[in-house]
PDB file of C-alpha atoms in Angstrom:
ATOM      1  CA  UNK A  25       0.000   0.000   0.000  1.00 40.00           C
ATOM      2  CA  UNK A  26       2.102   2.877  -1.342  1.00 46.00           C
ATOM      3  CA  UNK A  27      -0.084   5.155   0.677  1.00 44.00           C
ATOM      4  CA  UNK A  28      -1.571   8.918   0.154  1.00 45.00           C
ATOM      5  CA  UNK A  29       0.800  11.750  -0.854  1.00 45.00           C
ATOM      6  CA  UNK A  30      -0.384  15.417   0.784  1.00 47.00           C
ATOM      7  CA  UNK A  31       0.200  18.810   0.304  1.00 49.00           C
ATOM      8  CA  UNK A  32       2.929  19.708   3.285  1.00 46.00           C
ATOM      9  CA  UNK A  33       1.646  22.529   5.787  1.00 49.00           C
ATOM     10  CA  UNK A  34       3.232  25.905   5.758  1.00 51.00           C
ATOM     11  CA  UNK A  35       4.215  25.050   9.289  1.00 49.00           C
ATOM     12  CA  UNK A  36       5.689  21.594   7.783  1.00 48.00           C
ATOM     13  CA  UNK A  37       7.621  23.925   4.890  1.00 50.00           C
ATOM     14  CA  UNK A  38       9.016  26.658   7.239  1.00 49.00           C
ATOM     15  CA  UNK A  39      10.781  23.326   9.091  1.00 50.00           C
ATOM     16  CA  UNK A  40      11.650  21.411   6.444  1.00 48.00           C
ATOM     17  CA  UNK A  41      13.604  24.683   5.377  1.00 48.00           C
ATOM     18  CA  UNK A  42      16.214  24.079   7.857  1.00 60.00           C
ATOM     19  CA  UNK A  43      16.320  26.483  11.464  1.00 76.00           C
ATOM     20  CA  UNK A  44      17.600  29.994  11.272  1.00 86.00           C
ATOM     21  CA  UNK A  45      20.880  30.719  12.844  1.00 88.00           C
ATOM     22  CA  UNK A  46      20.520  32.933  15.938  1.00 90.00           C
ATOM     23  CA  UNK A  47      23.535  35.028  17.242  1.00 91.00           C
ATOM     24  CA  UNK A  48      24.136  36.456  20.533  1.00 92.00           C
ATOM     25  CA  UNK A  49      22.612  40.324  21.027  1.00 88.00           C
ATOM     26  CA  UNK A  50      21.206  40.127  17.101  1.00 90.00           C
ATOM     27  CA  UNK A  51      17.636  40.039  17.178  1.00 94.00           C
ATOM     28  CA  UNK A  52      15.718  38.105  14.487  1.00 94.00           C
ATOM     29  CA  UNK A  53      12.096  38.564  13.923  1.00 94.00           C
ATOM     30  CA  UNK A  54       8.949  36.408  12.699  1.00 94.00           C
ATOM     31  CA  UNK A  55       5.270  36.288  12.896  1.00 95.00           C
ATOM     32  CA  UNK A  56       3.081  33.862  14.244  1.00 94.00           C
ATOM     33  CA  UNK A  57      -0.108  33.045  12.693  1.00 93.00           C
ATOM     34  CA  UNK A  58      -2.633  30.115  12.140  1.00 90.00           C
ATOM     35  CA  UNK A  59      -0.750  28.577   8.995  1.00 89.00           C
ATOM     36  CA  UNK A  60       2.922  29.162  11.054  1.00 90.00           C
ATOM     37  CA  UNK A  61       2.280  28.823  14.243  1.00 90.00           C
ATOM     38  CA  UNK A  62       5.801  28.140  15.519  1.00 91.00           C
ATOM     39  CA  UNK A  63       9.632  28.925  14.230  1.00 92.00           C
ATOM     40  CA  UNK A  64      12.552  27.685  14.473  1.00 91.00           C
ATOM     41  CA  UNK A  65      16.279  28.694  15.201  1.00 92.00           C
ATOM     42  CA  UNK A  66      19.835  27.284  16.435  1.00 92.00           C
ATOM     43  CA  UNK A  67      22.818  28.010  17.837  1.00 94.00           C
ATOM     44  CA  UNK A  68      25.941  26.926  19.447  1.00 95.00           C
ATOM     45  CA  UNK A  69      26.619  26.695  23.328  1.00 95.00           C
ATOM     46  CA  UNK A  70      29.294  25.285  25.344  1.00 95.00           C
ATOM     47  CA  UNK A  71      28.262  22.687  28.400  1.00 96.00           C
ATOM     48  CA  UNK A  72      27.985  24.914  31.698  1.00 95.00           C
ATOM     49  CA  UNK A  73      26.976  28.438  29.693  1.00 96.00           C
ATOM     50  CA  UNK A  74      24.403  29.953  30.665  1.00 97.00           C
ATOM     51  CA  UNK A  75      21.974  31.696  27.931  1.00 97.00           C
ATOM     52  CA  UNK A  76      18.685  34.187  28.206  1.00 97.00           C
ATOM     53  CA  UNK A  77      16.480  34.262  25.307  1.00 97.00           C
ATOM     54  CA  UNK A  78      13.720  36.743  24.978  1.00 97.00           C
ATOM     55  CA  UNK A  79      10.663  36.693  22.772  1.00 97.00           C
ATOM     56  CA  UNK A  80       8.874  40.039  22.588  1.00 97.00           C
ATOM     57  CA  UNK A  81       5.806  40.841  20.776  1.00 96.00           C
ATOM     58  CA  UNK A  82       6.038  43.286  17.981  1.00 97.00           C
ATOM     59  CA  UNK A  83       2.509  43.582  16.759  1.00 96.00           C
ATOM     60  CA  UNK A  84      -1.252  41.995  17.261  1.00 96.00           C
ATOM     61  CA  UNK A  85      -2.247  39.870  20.401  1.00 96.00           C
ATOM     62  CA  UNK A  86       0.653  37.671  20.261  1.00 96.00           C
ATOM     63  CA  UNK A  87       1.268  35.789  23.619  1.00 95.00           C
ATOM     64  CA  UNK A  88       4.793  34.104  22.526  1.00 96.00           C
ATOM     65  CA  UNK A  89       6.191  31.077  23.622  1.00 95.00           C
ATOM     66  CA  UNK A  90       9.697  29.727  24.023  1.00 95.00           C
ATOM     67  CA  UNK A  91      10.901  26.199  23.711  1.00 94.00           C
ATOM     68  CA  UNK A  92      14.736  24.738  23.988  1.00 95.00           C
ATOM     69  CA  UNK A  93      15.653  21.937  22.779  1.00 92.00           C
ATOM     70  CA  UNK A  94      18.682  20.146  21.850  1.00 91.00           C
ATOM     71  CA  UNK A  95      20.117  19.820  18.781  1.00 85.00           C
ATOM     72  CA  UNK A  96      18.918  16.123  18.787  1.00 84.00           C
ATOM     73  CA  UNK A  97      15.117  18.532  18.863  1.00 80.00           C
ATOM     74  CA  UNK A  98      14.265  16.974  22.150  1.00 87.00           C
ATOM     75  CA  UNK A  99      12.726  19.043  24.664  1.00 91.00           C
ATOM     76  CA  UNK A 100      15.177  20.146  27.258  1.00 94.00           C
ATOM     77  CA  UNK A 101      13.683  19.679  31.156  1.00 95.00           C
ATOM     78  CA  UNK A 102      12.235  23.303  32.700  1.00 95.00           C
ATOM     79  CA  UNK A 103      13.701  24.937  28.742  1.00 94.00           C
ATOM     80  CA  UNK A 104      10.121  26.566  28.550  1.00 94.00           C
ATOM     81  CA  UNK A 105       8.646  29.849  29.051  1.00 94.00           C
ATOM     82  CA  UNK A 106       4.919  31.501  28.791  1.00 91.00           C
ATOM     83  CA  UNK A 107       5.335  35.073  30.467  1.00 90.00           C
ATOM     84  CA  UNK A 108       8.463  36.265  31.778  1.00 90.00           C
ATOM     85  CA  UNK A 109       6.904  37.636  35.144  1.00 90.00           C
ATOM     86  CA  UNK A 110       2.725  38.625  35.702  1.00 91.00           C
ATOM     87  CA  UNK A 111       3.137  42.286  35.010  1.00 92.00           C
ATOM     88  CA  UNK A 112       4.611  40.738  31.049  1.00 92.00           C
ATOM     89  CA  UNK A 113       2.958  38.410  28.080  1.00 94.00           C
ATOM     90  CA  UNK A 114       6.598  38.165  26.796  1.00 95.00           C
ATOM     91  CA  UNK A 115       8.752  35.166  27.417  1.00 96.00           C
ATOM     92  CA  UNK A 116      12.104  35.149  28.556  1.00 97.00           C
ATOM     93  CA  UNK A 117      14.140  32.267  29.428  1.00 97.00           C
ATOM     94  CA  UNK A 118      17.526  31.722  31.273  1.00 96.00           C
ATOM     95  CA  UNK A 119      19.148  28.190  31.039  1.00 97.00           C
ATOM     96  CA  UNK A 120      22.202  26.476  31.819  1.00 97.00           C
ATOM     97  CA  UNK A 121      23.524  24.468  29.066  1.00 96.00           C
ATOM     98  CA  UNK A 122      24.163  20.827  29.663  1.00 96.00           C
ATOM     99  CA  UNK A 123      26.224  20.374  26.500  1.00 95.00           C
ATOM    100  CA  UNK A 124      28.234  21.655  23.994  1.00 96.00           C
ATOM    101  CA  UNK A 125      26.881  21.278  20.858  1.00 95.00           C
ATOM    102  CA  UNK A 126      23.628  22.642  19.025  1.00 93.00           C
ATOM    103  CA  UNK A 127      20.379  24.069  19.918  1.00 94.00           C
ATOM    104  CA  UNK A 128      17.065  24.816  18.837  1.00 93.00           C
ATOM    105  CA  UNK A 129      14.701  27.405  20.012  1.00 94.00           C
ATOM    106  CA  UNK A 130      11.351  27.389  19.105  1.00 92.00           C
ATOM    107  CA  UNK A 131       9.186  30.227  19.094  1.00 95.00           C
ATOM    108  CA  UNK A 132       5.224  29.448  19.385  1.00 93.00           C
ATOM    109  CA  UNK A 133       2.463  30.807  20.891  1.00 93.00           C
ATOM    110  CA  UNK A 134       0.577  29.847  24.380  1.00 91.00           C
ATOM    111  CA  UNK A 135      -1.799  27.034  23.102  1.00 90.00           C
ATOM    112  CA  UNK A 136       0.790  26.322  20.112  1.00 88.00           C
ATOM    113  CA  UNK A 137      -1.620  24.711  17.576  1.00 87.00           C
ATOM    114  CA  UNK A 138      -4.691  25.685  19.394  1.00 90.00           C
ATOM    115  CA  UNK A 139      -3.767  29.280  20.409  1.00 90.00           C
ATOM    116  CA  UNK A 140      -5.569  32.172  19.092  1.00 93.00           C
ATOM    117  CA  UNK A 141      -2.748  34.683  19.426  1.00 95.00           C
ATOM    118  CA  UNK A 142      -0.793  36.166  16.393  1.00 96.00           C
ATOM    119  CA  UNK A 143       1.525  38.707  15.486  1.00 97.00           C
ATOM    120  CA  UNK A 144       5.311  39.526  14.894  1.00 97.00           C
ATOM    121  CA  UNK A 145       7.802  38.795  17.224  1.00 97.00           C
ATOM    122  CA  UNK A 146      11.509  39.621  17.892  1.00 97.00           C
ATOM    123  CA  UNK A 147      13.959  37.005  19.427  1.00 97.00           C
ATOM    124  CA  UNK A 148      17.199  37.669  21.002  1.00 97.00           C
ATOM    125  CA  UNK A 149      20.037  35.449  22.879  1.00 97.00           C
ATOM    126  CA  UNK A 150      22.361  36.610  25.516  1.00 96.00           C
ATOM    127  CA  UNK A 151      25.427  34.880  27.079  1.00 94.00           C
ATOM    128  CA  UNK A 152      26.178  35.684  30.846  1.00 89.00           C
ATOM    129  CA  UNK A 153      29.278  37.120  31.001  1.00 79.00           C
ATOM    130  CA  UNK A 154      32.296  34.568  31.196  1.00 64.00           C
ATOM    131  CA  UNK A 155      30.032  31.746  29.669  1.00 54.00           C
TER     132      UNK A 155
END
C-alpha cells in the first residue's frame, strides 16, 4: 500500500527549510499566525553556559512562547517559558547548558496549535558574562 501523498503545511515547509541561525545580542524577527504557528532557530553553546532568550511581541495579540531543545530537537527539562513575570505576556528564558553542541529554540504561541494569538515577534540570545 504505497499510501496517500499530501500537500505539506506551511508550518511543515518553514521546518523542512532548515532552522535559522541565531547570534548572541542580534535580534531576528517572525510572525506567528494560524498557517505558522511556531519557528525555528539554532545556535551553538558550550556545556555549563548559561543563555537568556527573549521573545517580545512586535505587533497583534501575540502571547509568545519559548521552547529549547537540543540539537537532537528533544525538549530540554524546565527549557520553557509563557510570560516572563505577571506584570509581562513576553517570554524570557535563562538556562544552563548541559552540553556543547547545538540548539534549537522554538518560538510558538501559548496554546501552540490551538492558540488564538498572532503577530510579529523579535527574538534575542544573551550569554552571561564569562560563559
Amino acid at each position: 500500500e504505497p499510501g496517500q501523498t499530501t500537500v505539506p503545511l506551511p508550518q511543515q515547509q518553514a521546518s523542512e527549510s532548515g532552522d535559522m541561525a541565531l547570534r548572541d545580542g542580534e535580534a531576528v524577527t517572525g510572525t506567528i499566525s494560524n498557517d505558522r504557528y511556531a519557528l525555528f532557530f539554532r545556535f551553538s553553546g558550550n556545556a555549563g553556559e548559561t543563555v537568556t532568550l527573549r521573545a517580545e511581541r512586535v505587533t497583534g495579540d501575540l502571547d509568545p512562547l519559548i521552547v529549547l531543545r537540543d540539537g537532537a530537537d528533544h525538549n530540554l527539562p524546565g527549557g520553557i517559558n509563557d510570560d516572563a513575570g505577571p506584570a509581562t505576556r513576553n517570554a524570557a528564558l535563562t538556562y544552563t547548558l548541559p552540553a556543547s553542541g547545538d540548539y534549537i529554540v522554538s518560538v510558538t504561541r501559548y496554546g501552540v496549535r490551538d492558540g488564538t494569538t498572532s503577530g510579529d515577534f523579535r527574538l534575542t540570545l544573551e550569554r552571561a558574562p564569562g560563559g
